[in-house]
Each structure stands twice: as C-alpha cells, then as structure tokens.
CSV table of C-alpha atoms and ligand atoms in Angstrom, one decimal:
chain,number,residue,atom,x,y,z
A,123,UNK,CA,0.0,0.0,0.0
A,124,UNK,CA,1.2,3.1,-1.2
A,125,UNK,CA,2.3,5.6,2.2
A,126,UNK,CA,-0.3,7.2,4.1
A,127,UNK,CA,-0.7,10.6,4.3
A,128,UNK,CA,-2.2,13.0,6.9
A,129,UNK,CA,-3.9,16.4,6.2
A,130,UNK,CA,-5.4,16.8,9.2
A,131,UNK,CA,-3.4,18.6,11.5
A,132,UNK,CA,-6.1,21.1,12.5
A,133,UNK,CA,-7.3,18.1,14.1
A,134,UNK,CA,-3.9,17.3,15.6
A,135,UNK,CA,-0.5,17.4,14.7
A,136,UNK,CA,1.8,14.9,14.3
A,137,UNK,CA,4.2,15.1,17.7
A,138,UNK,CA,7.5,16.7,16.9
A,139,UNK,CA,10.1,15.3,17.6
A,140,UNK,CA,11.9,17.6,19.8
A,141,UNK,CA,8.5,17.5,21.9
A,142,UNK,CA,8.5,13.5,22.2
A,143,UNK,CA,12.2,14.0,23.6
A,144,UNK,CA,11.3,16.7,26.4
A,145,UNK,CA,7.9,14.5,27.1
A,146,UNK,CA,10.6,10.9,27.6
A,147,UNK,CA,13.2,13.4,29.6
A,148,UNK,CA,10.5,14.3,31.8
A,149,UNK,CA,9.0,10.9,32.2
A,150,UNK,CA,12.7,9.3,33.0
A,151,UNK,CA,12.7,12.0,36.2
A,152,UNK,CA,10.7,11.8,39.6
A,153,UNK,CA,9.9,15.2,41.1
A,154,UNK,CA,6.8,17.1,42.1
A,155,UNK,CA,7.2,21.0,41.0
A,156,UNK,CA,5.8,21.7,44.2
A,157,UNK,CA,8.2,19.7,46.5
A,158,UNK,CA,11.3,21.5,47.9
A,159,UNK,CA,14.1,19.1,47.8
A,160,UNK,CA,16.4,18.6,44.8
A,161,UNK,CA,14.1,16.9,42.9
A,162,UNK,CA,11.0,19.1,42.9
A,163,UNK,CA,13.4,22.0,42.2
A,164,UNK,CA,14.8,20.3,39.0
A,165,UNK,CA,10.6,19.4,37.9
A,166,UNK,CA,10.2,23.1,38.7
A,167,UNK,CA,13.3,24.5,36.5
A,168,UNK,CA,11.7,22.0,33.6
A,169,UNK,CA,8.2,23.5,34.3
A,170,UNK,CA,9.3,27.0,34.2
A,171,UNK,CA,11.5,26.6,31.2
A,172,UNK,CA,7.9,25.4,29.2
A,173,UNK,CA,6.0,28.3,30.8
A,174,UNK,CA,8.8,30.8,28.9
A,175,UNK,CA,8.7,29.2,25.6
A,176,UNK,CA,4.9,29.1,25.3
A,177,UNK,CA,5.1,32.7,26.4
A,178,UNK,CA,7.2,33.6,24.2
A,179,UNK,CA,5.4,32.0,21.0
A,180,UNK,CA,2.7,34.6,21.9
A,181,UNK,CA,5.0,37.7,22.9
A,182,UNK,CA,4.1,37.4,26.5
A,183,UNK,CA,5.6,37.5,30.0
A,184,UNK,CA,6.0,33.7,31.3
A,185,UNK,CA,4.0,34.5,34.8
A,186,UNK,CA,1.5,35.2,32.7
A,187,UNK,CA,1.0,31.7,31.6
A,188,UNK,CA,-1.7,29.3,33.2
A,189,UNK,CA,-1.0,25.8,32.2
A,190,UNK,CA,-4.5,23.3,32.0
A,191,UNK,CA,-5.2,20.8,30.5
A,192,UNK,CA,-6.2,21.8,26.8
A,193,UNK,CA,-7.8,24.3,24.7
A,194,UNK,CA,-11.0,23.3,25.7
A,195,UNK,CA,-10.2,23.3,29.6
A,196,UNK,CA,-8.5,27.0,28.7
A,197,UNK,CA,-11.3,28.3,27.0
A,198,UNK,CA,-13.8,27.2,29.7
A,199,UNK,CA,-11.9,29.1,32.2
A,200,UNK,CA,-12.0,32.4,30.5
A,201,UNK,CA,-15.2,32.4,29.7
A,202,UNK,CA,-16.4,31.0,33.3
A,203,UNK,CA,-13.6,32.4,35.3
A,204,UNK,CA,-14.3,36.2,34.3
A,205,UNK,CA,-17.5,35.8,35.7
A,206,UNK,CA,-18.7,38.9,33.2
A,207,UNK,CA,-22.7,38.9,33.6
A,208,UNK,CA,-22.7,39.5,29.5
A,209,UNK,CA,-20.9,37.6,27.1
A,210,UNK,CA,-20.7,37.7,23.5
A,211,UNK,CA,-18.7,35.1,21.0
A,212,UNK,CA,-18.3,35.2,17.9
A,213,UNK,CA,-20.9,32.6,15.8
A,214,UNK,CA,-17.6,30.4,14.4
A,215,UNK,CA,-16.3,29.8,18.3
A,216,UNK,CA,-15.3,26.6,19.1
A,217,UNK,CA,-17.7,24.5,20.7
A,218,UNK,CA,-15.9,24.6,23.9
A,219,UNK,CA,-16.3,28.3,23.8
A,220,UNK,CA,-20.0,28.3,22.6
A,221,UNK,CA,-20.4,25.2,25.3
A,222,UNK,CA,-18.9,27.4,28.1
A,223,UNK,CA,-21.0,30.1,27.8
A,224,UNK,CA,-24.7,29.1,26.5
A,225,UNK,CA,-26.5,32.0,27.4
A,226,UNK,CA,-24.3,33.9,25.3
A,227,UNK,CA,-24.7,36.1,22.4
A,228,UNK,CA,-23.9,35.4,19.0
A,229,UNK,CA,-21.6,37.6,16.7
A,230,UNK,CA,-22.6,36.8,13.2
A,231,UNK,CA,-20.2,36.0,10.8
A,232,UNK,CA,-19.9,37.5,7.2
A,233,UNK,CA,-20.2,35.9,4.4
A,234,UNK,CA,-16.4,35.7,3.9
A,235,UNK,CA,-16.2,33.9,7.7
A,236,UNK,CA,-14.9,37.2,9.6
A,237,UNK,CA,-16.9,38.9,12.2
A,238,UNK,CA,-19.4,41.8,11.8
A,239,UNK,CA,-17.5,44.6,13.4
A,240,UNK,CA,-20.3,46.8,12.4
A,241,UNK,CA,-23.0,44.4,14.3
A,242,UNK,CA,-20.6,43.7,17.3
A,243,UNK,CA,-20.3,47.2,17.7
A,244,UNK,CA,-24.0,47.7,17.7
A,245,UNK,CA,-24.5,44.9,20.7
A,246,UNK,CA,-21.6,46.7,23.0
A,247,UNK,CA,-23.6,50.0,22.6
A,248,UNK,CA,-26.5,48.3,23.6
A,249,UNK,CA,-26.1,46.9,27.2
A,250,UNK,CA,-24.1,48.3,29.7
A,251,UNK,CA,-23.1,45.6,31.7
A,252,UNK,CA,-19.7,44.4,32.2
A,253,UNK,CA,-19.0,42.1,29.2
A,254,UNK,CA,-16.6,39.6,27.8
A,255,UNK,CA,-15.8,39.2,23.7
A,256,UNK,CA,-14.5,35.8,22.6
A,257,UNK,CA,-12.9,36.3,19.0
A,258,UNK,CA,-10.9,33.1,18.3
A,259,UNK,CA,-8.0,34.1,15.9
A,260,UNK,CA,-8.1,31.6,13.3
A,261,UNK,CA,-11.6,29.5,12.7
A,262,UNK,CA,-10.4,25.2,12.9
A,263,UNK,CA,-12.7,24.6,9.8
A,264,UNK,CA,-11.6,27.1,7.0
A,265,UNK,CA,-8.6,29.2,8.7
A,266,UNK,CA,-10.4,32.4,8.2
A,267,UNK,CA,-8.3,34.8,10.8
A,268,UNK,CA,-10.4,37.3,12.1
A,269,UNK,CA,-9.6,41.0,12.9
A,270,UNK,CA,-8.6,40.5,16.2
A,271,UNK,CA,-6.7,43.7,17.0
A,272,UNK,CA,-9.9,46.2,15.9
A,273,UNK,CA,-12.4,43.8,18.0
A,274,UNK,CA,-10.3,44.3,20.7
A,275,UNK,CA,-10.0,48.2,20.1
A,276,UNK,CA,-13.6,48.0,19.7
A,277,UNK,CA,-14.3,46.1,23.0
A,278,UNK,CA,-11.9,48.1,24.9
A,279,UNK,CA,-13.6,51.5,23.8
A,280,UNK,CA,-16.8,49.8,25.6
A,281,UNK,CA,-14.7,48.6,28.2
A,282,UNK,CA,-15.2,45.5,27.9
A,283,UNK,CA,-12.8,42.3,28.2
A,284,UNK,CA,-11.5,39.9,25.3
A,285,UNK,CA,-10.8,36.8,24.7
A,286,UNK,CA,-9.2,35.6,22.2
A,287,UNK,CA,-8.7,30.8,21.2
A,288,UNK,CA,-5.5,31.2,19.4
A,289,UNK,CA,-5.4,27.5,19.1
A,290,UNK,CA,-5.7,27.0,15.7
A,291,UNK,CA,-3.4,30.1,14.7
A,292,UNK,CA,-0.6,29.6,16.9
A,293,UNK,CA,2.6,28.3,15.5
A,294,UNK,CA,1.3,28.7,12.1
A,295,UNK,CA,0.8,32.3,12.1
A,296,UNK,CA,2.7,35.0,14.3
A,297,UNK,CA,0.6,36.1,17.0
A,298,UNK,CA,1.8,38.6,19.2
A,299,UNK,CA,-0.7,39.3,22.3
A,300,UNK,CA,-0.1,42.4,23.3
A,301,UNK,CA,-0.1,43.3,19.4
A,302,UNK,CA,-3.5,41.7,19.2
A,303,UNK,CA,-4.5,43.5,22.4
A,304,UNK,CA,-6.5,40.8,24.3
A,305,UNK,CA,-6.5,40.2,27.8
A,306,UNK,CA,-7.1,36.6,27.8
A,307,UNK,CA,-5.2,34.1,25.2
A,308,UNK,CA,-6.0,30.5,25.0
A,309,UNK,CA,-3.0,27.8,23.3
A,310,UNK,CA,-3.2,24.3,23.0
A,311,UNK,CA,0.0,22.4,22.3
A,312,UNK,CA,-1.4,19.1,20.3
A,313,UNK,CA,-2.1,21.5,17.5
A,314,UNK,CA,1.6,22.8,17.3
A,315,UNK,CA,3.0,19.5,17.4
A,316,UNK,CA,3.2,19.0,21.5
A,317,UNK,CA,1.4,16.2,22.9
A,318,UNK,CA,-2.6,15.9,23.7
A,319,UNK,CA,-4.1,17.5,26.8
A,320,UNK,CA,-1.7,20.3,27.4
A,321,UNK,CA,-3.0,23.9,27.1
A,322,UNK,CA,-2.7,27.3,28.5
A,323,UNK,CA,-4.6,30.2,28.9
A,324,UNK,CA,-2.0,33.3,28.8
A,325,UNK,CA,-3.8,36.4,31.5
A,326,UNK,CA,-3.1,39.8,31.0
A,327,UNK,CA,-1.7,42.1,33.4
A,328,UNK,CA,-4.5,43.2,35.9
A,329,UNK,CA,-7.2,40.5,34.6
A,330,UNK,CA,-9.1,38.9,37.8
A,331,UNK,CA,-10.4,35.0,37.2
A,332,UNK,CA,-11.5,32.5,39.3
A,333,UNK,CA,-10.6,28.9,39.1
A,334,UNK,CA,-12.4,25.9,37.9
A,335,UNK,CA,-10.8,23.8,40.0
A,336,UNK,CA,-10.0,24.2,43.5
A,337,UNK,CA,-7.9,22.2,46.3
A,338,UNK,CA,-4.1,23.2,45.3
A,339,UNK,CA,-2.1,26.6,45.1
A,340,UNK,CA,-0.2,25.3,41.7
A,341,UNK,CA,-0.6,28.1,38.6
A,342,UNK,CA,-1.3,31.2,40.2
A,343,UNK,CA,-3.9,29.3,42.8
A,344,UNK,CA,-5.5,29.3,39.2
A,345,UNK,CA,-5.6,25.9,38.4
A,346,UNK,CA,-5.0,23.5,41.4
A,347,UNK,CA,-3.6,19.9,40.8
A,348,UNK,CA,-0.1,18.7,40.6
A,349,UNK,CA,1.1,20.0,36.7
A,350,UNK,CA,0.9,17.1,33.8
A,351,UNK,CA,5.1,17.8,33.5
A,352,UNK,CA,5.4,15.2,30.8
A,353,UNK,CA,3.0,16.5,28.6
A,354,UNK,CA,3.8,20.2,29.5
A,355,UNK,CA,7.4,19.9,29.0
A,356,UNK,CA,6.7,18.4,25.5
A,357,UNK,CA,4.3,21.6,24.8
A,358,UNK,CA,7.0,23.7,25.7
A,359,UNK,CA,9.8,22.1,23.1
A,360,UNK,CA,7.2,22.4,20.7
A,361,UNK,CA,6.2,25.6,21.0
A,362,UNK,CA,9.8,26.8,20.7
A,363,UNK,CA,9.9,24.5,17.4
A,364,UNK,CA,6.8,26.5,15.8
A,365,UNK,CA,8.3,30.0,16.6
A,366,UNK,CA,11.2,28.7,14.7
A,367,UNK,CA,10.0,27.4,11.8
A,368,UNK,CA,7.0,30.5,11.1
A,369,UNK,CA,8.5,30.5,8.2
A,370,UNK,CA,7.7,27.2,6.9
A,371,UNK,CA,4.3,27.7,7.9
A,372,UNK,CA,3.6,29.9,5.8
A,373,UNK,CA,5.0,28.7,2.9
A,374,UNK,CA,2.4,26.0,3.1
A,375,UNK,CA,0.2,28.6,1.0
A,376,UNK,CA,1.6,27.7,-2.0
A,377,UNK,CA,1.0,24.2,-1.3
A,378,UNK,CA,-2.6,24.5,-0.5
A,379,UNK,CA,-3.4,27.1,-3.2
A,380,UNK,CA,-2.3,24.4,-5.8
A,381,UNK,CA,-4.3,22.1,-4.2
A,382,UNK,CA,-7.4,24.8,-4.3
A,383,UNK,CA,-6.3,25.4,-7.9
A,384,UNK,CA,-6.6,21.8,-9.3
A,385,UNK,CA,-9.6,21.1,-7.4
A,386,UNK,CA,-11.0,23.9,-9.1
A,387,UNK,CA,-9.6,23.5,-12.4
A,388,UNK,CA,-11.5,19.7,-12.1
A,389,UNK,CA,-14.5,20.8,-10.5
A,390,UNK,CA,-15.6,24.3,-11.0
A,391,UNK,CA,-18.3,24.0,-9.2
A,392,UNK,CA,-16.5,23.5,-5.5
A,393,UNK,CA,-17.4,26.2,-3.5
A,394,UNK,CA,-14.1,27.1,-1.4
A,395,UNK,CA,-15.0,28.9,2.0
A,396,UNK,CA,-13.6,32.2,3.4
A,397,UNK,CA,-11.3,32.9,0.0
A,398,UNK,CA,-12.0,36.5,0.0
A,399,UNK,CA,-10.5,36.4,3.9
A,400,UNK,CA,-7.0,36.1,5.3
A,401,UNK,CA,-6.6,32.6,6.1
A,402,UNK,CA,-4.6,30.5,7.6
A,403,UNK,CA,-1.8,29.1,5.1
A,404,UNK,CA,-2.2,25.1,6.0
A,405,UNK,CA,-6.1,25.5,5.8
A,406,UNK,CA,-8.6,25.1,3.2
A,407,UNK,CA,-12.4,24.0,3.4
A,408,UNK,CA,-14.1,23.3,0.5
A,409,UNK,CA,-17.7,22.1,-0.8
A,410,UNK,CA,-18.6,19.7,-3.7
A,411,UNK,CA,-22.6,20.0,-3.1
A,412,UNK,CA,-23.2,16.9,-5.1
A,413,UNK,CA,-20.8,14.5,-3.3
A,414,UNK,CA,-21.5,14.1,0.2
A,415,UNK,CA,-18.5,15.1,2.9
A,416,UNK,CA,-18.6,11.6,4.4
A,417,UNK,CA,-18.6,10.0,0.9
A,418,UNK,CA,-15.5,11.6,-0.3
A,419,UNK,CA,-13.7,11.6,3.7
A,420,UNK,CA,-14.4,7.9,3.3
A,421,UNK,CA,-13.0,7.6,0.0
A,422,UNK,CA,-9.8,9.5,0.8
A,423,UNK,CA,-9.4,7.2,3.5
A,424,UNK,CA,-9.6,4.4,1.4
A,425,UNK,CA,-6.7,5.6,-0.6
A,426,UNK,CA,-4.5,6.4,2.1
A,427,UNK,CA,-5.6,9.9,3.2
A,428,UNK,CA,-6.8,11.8,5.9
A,429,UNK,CA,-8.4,14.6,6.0
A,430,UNK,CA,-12.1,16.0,8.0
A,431,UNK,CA,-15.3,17.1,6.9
A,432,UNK,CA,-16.8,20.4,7.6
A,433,UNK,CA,-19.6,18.3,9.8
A,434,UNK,CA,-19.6,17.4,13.4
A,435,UNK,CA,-20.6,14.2,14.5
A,436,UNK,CA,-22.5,14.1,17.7
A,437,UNK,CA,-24.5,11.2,18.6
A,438,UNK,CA,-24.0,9.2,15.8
A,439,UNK,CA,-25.9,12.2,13.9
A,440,UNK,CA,-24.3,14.4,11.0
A,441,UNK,CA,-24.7,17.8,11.1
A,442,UNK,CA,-23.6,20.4,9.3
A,443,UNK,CA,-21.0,22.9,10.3
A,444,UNK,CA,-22.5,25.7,12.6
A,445,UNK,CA,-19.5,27.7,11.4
A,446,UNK,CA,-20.5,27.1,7.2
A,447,UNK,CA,-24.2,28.0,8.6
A,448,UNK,CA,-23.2,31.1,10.2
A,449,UNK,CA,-20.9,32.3,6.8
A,450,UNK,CA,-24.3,31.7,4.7
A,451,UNK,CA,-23.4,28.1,3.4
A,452,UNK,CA,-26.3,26.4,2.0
A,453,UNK,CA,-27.5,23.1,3.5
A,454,UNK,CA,-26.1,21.0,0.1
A,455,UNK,CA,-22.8,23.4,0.2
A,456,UNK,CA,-22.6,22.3,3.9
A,457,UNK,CA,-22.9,19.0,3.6
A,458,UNK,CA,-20.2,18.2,1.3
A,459,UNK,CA,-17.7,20.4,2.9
A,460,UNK,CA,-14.0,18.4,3.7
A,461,UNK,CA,-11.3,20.4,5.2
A,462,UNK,CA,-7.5,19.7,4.4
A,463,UNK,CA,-5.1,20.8,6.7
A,464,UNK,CA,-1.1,20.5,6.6
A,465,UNK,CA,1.2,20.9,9.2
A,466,UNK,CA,5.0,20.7,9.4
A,467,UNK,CA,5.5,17.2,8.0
A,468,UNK,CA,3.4,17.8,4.8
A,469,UNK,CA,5.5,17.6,1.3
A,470,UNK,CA,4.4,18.7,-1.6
A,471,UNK,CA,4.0,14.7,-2.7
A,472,UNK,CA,1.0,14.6,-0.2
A,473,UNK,CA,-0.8,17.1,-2.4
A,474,UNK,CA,-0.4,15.2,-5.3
A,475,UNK,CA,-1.7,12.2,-3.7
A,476,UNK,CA,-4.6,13.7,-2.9
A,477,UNK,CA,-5.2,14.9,-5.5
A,478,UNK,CA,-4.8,11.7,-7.3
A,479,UNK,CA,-7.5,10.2,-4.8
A,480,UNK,CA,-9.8,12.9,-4.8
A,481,UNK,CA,-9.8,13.3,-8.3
A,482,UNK,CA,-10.3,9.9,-9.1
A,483,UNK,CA,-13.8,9.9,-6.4
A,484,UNK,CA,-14.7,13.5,-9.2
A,485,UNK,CA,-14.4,11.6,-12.3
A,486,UNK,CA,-16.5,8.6,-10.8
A,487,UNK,CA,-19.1,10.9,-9.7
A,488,UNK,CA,-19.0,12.9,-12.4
A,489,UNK,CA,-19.4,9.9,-14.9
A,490,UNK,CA,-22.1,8.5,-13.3
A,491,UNK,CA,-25.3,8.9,-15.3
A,492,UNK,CA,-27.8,11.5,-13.6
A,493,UNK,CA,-30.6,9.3,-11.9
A,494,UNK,CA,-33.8,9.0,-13.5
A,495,UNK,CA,-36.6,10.8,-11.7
A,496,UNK,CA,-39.6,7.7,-11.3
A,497,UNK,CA,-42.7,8.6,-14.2
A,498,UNK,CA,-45.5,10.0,-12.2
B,795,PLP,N1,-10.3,25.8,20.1
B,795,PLP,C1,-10.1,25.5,18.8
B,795,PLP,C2,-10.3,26.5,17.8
B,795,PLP,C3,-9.9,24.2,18.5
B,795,PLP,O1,-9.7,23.8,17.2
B,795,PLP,C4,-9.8,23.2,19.5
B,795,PLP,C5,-9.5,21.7,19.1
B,795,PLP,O2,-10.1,21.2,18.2
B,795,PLP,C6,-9.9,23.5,20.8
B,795,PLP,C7,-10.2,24.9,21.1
B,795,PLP,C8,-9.8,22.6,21.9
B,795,PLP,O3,-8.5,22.3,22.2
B,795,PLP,P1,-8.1,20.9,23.0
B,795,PLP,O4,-8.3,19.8,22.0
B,795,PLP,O5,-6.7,21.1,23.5
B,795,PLP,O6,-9.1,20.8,24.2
C-alpha cells in the first residue's frame, strides 16, 4: 500500500520530535514542582523553562501563563472564570467556547467567515453591563483569521474584556498578544505539534479570574492539581519548534493554493469557504454539493488519506457545520464540505496524492449517469 498521508493537523499534529524527547526526559525523572528538595526544584526548572517558551510564542511574560489541561479546559476558564454577567462570542467559536458560555450572544459571521464589526459594535452599545468578547483568531474549519486587533480596540472603547482561542493560529501564524491586544489568550499544544491534553490560557496584566478547579495553590492558585510535566514539558519544546519554523508555515500557501487550484480546475463548481479572507496558510475547506463530505472523507481514506469534513458528529448524527451555517453556506454546500489541513510534516508529494484520490472519487461521480426521476 502506497504511504499514508495526513492532512489533518487542524485536528492534531503529528508530535514533533523535539517535543517526544522533552515528554521521555521528563517521564525518566521523579519530582513534584511543588516539593522542595532537589528533585521538585529540577521538575520546577523544567516547568518554568515550558512556561517561557509558550510565552514567548505569543510575545508574552512567562508569569502570565496558566498551564490546564487543553484548549478546551482553557477556554472554559476564560469564559467562566471572568465571571462577566454579558458575554458575546463570535458565531464560528469553538464549541468549547460556545459550550462554556450558553446564554451567550452570537456575533454573526460575514459571508467571507470574519466577524461583523459593524454588528458587534452595535451589541456593545447596547447593554451596559460588564461584558466579555470571545474572537478566536483563526476558525479550525476554514482558517479564516479574524480582525482581532480592531475587535479588541472596539471592545476596549466599551470597556469590555477579550478573549481571544489562538489554538488554531498559533505556531502557524505569528501572533503577538499584546499586538493583538487581548486580555485573555487561550493555546493548545497538540495543534503545534506537542502532545494531547496540554493547554494554557495566557492572563493579562490586571485581569481577575477564578478557578475551575479548586484544592491546590499550583498556577497562580489558578488551576489547582499537581502540573501534567510530561505533557507540558513536551508543549513547551514544541512551542519553541513552531516559533522557529514560522517560516515554513507559511510557505504551506503555496502548497494549499495548488491544491485549491486543481480542485477547481476539475471541478468548477466547488465552493471554497472564506477565500476572500485572510486565512490561515495550511487551511482550506471546501464544498462539492453533489458529493457528500462523508462519501469523499471515506473515499480518501480508502486511498491512504486523511483529512475531516466540515460536519460534526454528535450522537451518531451528521450535522452540518454551525461555522459554514453562520458564513451563509447552504445546507447542500454544507454538507459536502471536507477540510484539508497540513502541518509541518506535509511535502508537496502529499498534495499530489490527494489529488490523485480525490480526483479519481470526481471523475466517478462525475461519470455516473444523472438518476432518473420515477414517471408519475
Ligand atoms: N479551540 C479550537 C479553535 C480548536 O480547534 C480546538 C480543538 O479542536 C480547541 C479549542 C480545543 O483544544 P483541546 O483539544 O486542546 O481541548
């Protein structure tokens, strides 16, 4: 069988392998960060050393850096631990931010997948309370990066706080928090090629939060329960590997635009979301209306390639992307959406062979005769 190939780091990303090393050199030590003798210091110099290199991926101080256990654990605390009485997130969030905070209000989404600045502005105007704004930087299905530093200029003229899930944008775009100016940052390092069920959420200067969990005094008394060293010592090596290699990451563009531009040299038709916008360069989501997303995930996967679809699966049910349904996407356009995402492993050999798969599920599609409608 010909190699297999992965195009779904927005998923996860392969483990680099400087990150697989710091994860075994922490599991071959015993120490608690928290103990005083000689071997909690040495857990604590490793800990410390992964809280500056995550802070530094996003331009910010390391005591500003909450280590939890994911994006989704990260998110949940800003949005709970702020403890704002109004909260608006933008339509595309993540379900762990849309999850966290169900009473909240919806930012629509343009058609191109970036926010209405001209609606959020409207909703600040319209309620005094204290309020919270949760923008995530770059959407998981199609990449779109959103205008983070003029929702937060916005927000802040209202004086209200932001947050910002920078989970899908760090290590592949630069992001600079106090560039962005957000007071609340969430990371997760299985997307940046760290291991799963690592996170952090990165707290401005000044910002007051309240834990989730209580019974210890580790992160800032903001996150009690002895710290997951292995797997944070691992996000820390990889998050020092994606600040270096930026560069790379962006010249994925030129790999996924060829792979836009023979998918739509083949099939005109395909329906490619959030184009007009800035996206992400490893990112691309795309809709075949006649061909459903599971039909051709299933096919690629048959051939040696994985990539997503644009639906979530809950329940055993299919549904179609609240993120396409809040950028206008019609139900058909929905449901055929896949997204392919490449990461730091992906050669320009991977396109091709998806593009050999895919384009041999078009042609057989595309051949078939139309299906006769039944005499009435
Ligand atoms: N936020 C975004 C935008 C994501 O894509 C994900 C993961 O899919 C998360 C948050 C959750 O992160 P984790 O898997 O670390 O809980």
């Amino acid at each position: 069988m010909a190699e297999l190939v992965y195009l779904d780091y927005n998923a996860t990303a392969p483990v680099r392998p400087e990150a697989a090393e710091a994860v075994a050199a922490a599991l071959a030590e015993v120490g608690n960060a928290s103990s005083v003798h000689r071997h909690g210091r040495a857990s604590r110099r490793r800990l410390e050393d992964a809280r500056e290199a995550v802070a530094a991926l996003v331009d910010a101080r390391a005591g500003q850096v909450v280590f939890t256990g994911g994006g989704t654990e990260a998110n949940n605390l800003a949005l709970v631990g702020t403890g704002r009485p109004r909260l608006l997130v933008s339509a595309g969030e993540h379900d762990s931010v849309l999850a966290a905070a169900p009473r909240a209000e919806r930012i629509p989404l343009r058609r191109d997948g970036r926010v209405s600045l001209s609606k959020l502005a409207a909703m600040l105007a319209e309620d005094a309370r204290p309020t919270l704004v949760s923008v995530m930087l770059a959407n998981n299905e199609t990449g779109v990066v959103q205008p983070l530093a003029e929702v937060a200029s916005l927000a802040r003229e209202f004086g209200a706080l932001v947050h910002c899930d920078a989970v899908q944008a760090a290590g592949k775009i630069p992001v600079d928090m106090p560039a962005l100016g957000v007071d609340l940052l969430t990371l997760s390092a299985h997307k940046l090629g760290g291991p799963q069920g690592a996170g952090a959420l990165v707290v401005g200067e000044g910002v007051s939060l309240q834990p989730l969990l209580r019974g210890g005094r580790q992160e800032h008394g903001l996150r009690a329960g002895t710290e997951a060293l292995p797997a944070i010592a691992g996000f820390g090596a990889a998050a020092r590997a994606a600040a270096e290699t930026l560069p790379a990451a962006a010249a994925l563009a030129a790999l996924r635009d060829r792979l836009e531009r023979e998918v739509t040299a083949l099939a005109p038709e395909a329906v490619i979301f959030g184009a007009e916008a800035e996206r992400l360069p490893n990112t691309t989501c795309f809709a075949l209306p006649a061909i459903p997303a599971e039909t051709q995930v299933m096919a690629l996967d048959l051939g040696g390639v994985a990539v997503s679809s644009g639906s979530a699966c809950s329940s055993g049910k299919v549904r179609p992307s609240h993120v396409l349904e809040a950028m206008g996407a019609s139900p058909a356009e929905a449901a055929g959406a896949i997204r392919v995402s490449l990461g730091w492993r992906s050669e320009p050999t991977d396109v091709d062979r998806f593009l050999e798969v895919w384009g041999a599920l078009y042609r057989r599609h595309a051949e078939r005769p139309p299906v006769e409608s039944p005499a009435a």
